[in-house]
GROMACS .gro file of N, CA, C and O in nm:
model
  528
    1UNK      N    1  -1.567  -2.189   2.665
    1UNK     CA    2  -1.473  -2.083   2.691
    1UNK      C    3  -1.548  -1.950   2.695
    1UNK      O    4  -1.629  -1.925   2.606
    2UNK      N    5  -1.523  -1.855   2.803
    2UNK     CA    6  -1.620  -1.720   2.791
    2UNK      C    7  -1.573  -1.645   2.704
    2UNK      O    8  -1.463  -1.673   2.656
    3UNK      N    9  -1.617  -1.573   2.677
    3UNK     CA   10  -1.547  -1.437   2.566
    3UNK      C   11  -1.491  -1.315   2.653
    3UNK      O   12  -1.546  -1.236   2.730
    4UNK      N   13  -1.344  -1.334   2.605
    4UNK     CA   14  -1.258  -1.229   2.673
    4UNK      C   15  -1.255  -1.078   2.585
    4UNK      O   16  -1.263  -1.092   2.463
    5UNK      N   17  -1.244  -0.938   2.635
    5UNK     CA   18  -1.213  -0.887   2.546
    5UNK      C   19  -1.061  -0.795   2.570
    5UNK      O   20  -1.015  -0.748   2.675
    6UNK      N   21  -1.000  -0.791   2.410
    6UNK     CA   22  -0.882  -0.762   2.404
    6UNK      C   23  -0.888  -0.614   2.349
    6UNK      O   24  -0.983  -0.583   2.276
    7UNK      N   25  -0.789  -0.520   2.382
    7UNK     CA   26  -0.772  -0.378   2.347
    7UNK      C   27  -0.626  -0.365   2.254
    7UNK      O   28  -0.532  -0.443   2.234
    8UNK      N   29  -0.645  -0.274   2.225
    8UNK     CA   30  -0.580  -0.229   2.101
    8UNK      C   31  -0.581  -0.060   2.121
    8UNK      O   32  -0.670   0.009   2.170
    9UNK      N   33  -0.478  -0.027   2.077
    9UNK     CA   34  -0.499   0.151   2.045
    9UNK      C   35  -0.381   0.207   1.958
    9UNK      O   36  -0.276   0.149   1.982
   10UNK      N   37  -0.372   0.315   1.854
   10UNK     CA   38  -0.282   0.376   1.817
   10UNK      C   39  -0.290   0.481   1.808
   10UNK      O   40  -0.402   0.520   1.772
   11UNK      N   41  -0.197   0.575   1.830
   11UNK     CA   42  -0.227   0.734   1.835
   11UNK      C   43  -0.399   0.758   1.966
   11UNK      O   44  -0.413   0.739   2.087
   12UNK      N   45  -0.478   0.798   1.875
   12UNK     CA   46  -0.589   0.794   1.962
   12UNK      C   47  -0.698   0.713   1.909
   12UNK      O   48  -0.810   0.737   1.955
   13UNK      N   49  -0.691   0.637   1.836
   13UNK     CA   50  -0.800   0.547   1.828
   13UNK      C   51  -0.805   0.398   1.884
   13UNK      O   52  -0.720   0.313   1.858
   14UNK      N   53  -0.878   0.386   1.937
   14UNK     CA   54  -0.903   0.224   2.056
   14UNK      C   55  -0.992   0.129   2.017
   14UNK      O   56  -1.113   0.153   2.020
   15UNK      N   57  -0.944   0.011   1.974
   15UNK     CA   58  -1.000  -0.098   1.917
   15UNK      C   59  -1.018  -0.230   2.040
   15UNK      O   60  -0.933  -0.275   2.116
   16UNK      N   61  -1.160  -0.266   2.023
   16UNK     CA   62  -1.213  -0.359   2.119
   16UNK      C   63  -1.260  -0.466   2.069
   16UNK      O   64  -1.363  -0.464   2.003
   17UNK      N   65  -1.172  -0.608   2.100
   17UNK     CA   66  -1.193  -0.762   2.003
   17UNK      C   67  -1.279  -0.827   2.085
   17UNK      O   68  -1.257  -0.787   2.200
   18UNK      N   69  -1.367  -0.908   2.084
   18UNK     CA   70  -1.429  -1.041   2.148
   18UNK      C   71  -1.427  -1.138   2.037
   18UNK      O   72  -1.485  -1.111   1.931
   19UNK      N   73  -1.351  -1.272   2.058
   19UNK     CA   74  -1.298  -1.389   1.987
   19UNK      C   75  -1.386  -1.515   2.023
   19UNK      O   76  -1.430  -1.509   2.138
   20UNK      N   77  -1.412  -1.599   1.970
   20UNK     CA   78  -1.531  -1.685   1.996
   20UNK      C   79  -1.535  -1.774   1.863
   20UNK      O   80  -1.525  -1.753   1.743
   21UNK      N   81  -1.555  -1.875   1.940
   21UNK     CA   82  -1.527  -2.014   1.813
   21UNK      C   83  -1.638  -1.978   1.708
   21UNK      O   84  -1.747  -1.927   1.735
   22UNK      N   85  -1.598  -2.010   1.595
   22UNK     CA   86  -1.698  -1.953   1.489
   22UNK      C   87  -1.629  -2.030   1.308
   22UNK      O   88  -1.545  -2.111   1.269
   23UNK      N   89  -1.681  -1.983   1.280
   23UNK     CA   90  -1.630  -2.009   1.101
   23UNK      C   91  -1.556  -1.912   1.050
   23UNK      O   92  -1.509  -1.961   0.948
   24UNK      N   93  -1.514  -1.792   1.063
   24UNK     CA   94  -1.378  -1.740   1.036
   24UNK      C   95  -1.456  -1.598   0.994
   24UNK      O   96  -1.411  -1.553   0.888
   25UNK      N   97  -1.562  -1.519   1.052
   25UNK     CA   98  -1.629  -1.388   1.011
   25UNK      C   99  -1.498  -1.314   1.124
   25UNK      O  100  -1.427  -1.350   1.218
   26UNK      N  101  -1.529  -1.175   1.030
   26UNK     CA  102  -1.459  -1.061   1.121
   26UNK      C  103  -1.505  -0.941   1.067
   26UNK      O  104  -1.470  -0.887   0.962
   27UNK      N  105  -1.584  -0.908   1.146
   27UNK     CA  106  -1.681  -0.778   1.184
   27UNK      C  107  -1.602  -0.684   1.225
   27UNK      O  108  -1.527  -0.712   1.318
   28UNK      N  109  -1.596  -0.530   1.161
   28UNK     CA  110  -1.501  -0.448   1.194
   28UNK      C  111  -1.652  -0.353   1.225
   28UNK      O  112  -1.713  -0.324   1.122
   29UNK      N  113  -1.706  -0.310   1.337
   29UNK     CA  114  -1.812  -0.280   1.409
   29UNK      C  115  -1.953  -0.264   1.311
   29UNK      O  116  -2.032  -0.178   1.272
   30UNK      N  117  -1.927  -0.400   1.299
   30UNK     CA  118  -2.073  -0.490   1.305
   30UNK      C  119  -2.043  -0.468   1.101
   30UNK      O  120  -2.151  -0.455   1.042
   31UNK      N  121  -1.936  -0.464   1.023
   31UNK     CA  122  -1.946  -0.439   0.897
   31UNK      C  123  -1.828  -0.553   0.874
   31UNK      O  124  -1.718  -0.555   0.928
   32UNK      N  125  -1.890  -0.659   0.766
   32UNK     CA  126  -1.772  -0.778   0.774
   32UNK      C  127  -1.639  -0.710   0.668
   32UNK      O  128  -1.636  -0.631   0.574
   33UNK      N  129  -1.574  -0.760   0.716
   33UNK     CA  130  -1.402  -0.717   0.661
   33UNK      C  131  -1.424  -0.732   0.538
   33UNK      O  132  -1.360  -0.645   0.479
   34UNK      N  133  -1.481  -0.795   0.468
   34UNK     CA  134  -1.471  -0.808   0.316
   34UNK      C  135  -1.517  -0.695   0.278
   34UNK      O  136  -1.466  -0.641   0.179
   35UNK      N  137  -1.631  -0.629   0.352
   35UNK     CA  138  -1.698  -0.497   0.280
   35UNK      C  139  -1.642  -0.360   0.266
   35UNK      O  140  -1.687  -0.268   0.198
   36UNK      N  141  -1.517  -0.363   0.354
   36UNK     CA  142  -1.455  -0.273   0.397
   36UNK      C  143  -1.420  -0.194   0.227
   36UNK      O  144  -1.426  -0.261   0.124
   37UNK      N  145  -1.390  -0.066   0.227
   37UNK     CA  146  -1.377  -0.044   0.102
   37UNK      C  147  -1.250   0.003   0.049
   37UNK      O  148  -1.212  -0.001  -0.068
   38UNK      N  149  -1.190   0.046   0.151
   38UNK     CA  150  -1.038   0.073   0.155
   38UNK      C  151  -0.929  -0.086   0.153
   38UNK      O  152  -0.912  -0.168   0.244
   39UNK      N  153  -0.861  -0.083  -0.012
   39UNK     CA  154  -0.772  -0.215   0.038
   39UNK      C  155  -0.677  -0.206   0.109
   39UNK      O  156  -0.620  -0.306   0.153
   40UNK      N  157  -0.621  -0.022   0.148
   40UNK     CA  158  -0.463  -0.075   0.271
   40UNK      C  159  -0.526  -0.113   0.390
   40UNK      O  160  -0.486  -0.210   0.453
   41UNK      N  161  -0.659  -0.018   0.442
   41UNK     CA  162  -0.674  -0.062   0.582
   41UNK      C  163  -0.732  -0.217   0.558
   41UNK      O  164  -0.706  -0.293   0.651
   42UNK      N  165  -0.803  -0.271   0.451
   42UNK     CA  166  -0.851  -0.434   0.504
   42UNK      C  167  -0.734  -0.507   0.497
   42UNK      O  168  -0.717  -0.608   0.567
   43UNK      N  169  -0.636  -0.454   0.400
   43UNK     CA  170  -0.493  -0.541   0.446
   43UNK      C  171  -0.399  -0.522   0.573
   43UNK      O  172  -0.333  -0.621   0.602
   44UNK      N  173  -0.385  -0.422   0.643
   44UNK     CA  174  -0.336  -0.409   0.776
   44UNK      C  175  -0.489  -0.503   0.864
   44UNK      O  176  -0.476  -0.599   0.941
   45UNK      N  177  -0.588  -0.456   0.834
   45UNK     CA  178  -0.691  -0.530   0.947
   45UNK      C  179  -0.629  -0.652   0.925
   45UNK      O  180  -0.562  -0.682   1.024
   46UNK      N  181  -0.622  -0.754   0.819
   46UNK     CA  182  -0.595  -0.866   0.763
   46UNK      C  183  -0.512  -0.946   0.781
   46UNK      O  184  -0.514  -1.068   0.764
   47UNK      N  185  -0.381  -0.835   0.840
   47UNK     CA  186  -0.225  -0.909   0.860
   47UNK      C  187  -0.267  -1.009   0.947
   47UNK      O  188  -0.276  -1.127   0.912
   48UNK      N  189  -0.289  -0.976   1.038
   48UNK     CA  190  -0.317  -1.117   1.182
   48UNK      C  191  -0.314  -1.259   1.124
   48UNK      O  192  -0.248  -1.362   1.136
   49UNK      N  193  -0.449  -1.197   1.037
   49UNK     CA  194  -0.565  -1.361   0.988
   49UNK      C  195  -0.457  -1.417   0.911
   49UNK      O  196  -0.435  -1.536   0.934
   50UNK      N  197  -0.373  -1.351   0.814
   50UNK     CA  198  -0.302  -1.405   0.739
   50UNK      C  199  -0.209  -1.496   0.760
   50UNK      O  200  -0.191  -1.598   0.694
   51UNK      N  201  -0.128  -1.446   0.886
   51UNK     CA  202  -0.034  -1.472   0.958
   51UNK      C  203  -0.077  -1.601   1.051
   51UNK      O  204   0.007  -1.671   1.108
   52UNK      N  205  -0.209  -1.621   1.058
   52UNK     CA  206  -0.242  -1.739   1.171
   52UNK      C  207  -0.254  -1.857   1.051
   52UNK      O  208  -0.206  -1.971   1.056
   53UNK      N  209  -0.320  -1.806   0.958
   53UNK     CA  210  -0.333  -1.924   0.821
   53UNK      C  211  -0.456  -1.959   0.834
   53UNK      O  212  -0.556  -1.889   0.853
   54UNK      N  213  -0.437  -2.134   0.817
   54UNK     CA  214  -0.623  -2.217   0.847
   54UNK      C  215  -0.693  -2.201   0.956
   54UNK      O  216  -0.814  -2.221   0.953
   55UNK      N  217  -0.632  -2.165   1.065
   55UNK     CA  218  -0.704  -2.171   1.220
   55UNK      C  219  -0.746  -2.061   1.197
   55UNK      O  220  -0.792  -2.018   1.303
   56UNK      N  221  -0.758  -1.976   1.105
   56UNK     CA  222  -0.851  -1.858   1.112
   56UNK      C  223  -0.981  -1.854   1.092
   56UNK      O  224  -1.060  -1.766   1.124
   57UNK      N  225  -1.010  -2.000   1.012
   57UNK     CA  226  -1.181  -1.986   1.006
   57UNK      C  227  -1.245  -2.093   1.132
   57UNK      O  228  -1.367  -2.114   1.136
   58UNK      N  229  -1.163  -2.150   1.221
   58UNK     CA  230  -1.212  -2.172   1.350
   58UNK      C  231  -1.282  -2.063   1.447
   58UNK      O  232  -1.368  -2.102   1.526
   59UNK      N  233  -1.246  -1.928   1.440
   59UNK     CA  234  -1.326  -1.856   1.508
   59UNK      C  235  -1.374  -1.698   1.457
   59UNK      O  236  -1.328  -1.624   1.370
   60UNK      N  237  -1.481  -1.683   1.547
   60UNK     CA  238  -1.545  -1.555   1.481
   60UNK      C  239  -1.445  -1.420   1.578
   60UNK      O  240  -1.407  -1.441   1.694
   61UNK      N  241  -1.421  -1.301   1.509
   61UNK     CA  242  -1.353  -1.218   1.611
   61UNK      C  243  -1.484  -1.084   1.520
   61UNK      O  244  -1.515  -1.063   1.402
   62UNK      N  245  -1.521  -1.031   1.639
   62UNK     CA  246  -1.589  -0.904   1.677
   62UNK      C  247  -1.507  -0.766   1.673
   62UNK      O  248  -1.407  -0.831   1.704
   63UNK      N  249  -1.471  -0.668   1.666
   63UNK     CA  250  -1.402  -0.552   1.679
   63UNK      C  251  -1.489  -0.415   1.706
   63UNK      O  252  -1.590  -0.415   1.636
   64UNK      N  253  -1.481  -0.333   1.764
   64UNK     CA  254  -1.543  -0.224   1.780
   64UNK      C  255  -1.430  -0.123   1.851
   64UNK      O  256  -1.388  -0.114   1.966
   65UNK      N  257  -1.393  -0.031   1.689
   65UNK     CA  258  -1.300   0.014   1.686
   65UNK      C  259  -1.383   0.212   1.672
   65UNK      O  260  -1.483   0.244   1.608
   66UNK      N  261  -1.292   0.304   1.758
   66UNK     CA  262  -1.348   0.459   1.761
   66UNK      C  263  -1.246   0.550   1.767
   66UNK      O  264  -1.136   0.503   1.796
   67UNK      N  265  -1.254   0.690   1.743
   67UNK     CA  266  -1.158   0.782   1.804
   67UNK      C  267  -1.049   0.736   1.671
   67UNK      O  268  -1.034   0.639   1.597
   68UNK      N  269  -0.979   0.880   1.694
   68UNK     CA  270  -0.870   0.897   1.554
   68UNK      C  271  -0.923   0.888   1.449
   68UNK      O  272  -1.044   0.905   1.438
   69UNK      N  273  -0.812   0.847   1.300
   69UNK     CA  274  -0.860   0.859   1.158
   69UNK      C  275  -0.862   0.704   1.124
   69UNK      O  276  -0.833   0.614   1.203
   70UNK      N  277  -0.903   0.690   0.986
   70UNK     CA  278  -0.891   0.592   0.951
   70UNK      C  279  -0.814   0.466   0.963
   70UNK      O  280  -0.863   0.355   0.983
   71UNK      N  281  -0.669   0.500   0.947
   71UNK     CA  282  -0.542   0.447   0.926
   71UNK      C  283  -0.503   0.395   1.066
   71UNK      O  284  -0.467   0.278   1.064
   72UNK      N  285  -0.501   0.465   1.210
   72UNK     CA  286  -0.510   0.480   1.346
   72UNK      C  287  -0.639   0.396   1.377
   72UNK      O  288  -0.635   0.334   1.484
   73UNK      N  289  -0.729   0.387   1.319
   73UNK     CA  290  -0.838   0.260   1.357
   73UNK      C  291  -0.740   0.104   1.251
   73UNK      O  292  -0.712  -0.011   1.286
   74UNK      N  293  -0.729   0.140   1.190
   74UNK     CA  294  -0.691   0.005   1.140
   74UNK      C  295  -0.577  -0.088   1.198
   74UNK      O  296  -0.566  -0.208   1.222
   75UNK      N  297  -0.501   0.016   1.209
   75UNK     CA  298  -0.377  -0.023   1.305
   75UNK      C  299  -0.409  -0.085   1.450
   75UNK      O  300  -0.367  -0.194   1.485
   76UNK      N  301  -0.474  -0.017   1.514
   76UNK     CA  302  -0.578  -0.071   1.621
   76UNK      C  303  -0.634  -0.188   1.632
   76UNK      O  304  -0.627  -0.273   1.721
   77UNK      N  305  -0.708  -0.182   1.500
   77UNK     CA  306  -0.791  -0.312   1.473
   77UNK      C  307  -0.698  -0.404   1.468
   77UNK      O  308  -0.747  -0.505   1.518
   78UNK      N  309  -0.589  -0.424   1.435
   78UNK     CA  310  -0.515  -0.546   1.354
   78UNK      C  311  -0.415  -0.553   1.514
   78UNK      O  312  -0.367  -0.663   1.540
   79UNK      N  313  -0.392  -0.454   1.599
   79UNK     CA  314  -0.334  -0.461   1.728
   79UNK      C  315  -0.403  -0.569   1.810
   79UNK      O  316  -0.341  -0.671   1.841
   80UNK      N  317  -0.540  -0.547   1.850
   80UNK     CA  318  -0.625  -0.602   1.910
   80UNK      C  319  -0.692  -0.745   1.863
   80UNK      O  320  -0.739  -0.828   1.940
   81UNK      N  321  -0.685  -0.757   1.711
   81UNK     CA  322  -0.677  -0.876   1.681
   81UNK      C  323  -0.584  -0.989   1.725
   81UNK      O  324  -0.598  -1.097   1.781
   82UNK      N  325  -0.459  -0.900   1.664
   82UNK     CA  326  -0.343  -1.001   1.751
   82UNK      C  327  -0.344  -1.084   1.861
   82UNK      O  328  -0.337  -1.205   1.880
   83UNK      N  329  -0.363  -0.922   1.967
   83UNK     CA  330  -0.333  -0.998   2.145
   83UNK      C  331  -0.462  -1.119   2.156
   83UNK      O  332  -0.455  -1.235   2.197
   84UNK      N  333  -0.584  -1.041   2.102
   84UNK     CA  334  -0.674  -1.187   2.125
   84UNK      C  335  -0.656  -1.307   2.020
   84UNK      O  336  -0.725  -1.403   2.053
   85UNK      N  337  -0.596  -1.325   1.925
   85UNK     CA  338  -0.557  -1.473   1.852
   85UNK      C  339  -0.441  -1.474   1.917
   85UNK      O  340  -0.400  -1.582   1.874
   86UNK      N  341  -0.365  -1.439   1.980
   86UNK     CA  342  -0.192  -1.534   2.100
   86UNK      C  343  -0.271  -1.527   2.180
   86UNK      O  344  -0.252  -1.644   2.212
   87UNK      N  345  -0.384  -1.482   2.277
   87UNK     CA  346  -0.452  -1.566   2.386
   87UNK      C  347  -0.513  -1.654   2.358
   87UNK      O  348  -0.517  -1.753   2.431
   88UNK      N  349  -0.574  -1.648   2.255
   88UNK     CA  350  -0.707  -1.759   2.227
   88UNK      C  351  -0.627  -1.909   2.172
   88UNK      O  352  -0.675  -2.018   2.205
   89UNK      N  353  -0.533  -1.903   2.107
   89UNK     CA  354  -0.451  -2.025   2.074
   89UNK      C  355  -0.388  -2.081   2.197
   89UNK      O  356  -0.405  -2.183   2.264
   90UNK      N  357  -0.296  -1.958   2.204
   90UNK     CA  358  -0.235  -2.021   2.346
   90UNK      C  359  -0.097  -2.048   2.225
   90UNK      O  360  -0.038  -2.149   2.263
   91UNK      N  361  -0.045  -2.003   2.124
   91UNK     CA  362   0.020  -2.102   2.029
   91UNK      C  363   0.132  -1.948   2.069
   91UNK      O  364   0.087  -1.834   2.067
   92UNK      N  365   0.302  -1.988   2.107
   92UNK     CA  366   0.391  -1.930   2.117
   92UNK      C  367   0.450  -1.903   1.966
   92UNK      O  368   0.494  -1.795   1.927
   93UNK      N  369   0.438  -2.067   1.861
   93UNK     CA  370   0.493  -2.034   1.728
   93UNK      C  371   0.408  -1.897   1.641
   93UNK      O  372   0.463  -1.859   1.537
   94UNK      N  373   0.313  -1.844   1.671
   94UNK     CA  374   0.210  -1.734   1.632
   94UNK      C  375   0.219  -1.628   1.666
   94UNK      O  376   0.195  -1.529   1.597
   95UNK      N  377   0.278  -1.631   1.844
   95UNK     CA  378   0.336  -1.469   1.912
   95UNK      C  379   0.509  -1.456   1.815
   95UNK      O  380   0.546  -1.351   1.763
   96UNK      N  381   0.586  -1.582   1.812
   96UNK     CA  382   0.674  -1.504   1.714
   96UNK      C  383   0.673  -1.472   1.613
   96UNK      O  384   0.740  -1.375   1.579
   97UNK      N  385   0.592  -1.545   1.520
   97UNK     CA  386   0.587  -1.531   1.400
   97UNK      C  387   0.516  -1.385   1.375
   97UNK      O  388   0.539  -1.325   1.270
   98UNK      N  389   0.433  -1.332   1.470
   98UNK     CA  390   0.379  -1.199   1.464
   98UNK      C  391   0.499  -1.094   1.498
   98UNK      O  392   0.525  -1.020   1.403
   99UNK      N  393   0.581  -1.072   1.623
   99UNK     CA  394   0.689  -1.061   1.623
   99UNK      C  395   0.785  -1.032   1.560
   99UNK      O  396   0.852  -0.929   1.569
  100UNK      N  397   0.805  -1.157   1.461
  100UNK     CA  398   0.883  -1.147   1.369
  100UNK      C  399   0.787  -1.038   1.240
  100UNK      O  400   0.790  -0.916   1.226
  101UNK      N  401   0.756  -1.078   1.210
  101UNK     CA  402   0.704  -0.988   1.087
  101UNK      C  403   0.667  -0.812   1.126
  101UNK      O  404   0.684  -0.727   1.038
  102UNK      N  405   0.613  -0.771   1.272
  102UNK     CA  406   0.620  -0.674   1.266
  102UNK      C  407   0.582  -0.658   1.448
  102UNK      O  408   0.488  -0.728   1.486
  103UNK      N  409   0.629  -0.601   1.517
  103UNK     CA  410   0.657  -0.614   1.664
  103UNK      C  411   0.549  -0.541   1.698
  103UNK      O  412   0.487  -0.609   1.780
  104UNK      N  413   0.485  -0.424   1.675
  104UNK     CA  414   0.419  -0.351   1.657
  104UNK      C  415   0.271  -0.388   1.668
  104UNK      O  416   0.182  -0.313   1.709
  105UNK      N  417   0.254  -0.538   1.617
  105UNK     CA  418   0.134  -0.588   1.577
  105UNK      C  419   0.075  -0.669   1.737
  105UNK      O  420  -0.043  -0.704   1.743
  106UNK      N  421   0.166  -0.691   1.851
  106UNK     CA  422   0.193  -0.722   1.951
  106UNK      C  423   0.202  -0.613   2.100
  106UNK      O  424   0.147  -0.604   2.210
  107UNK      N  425   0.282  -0.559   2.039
  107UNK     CA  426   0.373  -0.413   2.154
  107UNK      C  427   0.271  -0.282   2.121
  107UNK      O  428   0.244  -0.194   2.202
  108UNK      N  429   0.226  -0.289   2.000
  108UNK     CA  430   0.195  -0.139   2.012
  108UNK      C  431   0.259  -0.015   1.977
  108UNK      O  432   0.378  -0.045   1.987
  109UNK      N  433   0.255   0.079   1.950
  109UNK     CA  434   0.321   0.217   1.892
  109UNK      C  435   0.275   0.333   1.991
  109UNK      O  436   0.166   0.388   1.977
  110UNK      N  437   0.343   0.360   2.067
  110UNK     CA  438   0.330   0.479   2.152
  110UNK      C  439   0.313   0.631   2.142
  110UNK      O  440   0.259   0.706   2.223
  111UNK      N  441   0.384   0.668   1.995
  111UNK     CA  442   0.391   0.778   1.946
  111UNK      C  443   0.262   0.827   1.914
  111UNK      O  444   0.159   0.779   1.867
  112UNK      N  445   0.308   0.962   1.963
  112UNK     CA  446   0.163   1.053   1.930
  112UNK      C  447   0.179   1.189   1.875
  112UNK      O  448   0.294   1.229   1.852
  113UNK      N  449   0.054   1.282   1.847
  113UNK     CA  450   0.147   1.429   1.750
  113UNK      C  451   0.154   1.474   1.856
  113UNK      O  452   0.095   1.451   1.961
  114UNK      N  453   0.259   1.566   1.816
  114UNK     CA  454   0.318   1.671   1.873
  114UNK      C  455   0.168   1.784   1.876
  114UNK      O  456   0.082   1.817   1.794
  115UNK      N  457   0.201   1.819   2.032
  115UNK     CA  458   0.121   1.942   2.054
  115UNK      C  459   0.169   2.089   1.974
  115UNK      O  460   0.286   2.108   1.940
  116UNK      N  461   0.068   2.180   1.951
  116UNK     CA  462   0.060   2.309   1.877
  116UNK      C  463   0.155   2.388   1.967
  116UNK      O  464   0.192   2.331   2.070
  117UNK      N  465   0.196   2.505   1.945
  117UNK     CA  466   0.279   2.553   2.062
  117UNK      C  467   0.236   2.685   2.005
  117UNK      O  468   0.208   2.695   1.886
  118UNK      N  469   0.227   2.804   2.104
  118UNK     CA  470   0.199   2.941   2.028
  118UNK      C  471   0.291   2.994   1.974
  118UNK      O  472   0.400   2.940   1.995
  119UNK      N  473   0.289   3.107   1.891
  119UNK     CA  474   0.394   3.214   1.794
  119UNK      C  475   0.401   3.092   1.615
  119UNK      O  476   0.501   3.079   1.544
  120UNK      N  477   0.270   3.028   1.593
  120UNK     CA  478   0.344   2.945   1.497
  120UNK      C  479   0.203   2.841   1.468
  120UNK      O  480   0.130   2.794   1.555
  121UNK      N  481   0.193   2.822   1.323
  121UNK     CA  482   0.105   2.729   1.270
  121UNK      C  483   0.047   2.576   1.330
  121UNK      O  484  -0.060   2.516   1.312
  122UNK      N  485   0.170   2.543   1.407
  122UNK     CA  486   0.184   2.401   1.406
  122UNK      C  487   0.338   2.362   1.536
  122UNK      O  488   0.423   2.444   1.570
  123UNK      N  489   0.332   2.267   1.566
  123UNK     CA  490   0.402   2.208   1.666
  123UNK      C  491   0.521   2.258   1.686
  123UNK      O  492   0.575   2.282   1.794
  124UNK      N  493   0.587   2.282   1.521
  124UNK     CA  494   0.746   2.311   1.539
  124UNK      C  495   0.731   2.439   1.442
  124UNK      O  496   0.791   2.530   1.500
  125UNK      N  497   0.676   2.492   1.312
  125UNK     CA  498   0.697   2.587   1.279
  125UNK      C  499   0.658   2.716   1.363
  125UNK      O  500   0.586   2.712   1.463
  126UNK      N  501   0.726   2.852   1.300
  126UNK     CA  502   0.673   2.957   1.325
  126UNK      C  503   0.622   3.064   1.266
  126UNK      O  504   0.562   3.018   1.168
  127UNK      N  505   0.607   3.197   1.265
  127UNK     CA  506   0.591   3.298   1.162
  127UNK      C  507   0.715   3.347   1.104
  127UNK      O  508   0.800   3.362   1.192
  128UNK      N  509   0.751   3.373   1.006
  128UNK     CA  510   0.836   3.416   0.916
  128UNK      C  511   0.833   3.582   1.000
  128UNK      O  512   0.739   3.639   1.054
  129UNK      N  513   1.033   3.641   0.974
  129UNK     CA  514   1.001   3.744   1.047
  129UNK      C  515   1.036   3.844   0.889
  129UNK      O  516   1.102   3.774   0.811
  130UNK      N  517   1.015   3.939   0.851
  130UNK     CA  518   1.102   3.971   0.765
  130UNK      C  519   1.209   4.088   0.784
  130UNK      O  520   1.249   4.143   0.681
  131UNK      N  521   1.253   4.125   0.896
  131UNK     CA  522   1.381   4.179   0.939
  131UNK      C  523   1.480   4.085   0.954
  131UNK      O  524   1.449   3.968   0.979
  132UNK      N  525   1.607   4.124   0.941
  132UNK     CA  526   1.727   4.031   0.965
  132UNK      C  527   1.739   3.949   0.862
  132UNK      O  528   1.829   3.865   0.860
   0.00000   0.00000   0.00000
């Protein structure tokens, strides 16, 4: 089977999988998931694997994840994991069961920040006037 690669993105960070029969490593760019040092993001990276069960140490998945913060790479990561374990199985009971637990992990999240706007700190506030 060649190695396909699958994309991922949230907000602005873009995560890139290559999946490949293996013993169950997952390299979050080129650093294995266990080393990771943060436990929410290795548990969002993690949801997938969890969710597939034993067929997870059938293959090796690669990631090379950039751009945005932390949290926005992880989300990414665990996006792009997904779409490539429902291609690589081919298994429909796995696209729902992902689905089911969180749609997101499949579809993606579109939302992004709000742009700055002038007269004002930030997207929606402004300056305080003190007349009136």
């Amino acid at each position: 089977m060649e190695n396909k690669m699958y994309f991922g993105s949230r907000k602005t960070a873009r995560a890139f999988t290559v999946i490949k029969p293996g013993t169950g490593k997952v390299r979050i760019n080129n650093f294995l998931l266990e080393s990771i040092q943060n436990d929410q993001q290795r548990s969002i990276i993690s949801t997938p694997l969890q969710l597939l069960g034993d067929d997870r140490y059938k293959v090796d998945i690669a990631v090379k994840v950039k751009g945005g913060g932390t949290s926005g790479q992880a989300y990414a990561s665990a996006i792009s994991i997904s779409k490539a374990l429902v291609s690589y199985f081919k298994s429909d009971e796995l696209k729902k069961r992902l689905l089911d637990y969180d749609r997101h992990l499949l579809v993606g999240d579109k939302r992004q920040k709000e742009s700055k706007k002038p007269g004002g700190p930030g997207a929606r506030r402004k300056e305080q006037k003190s007349y009136r």
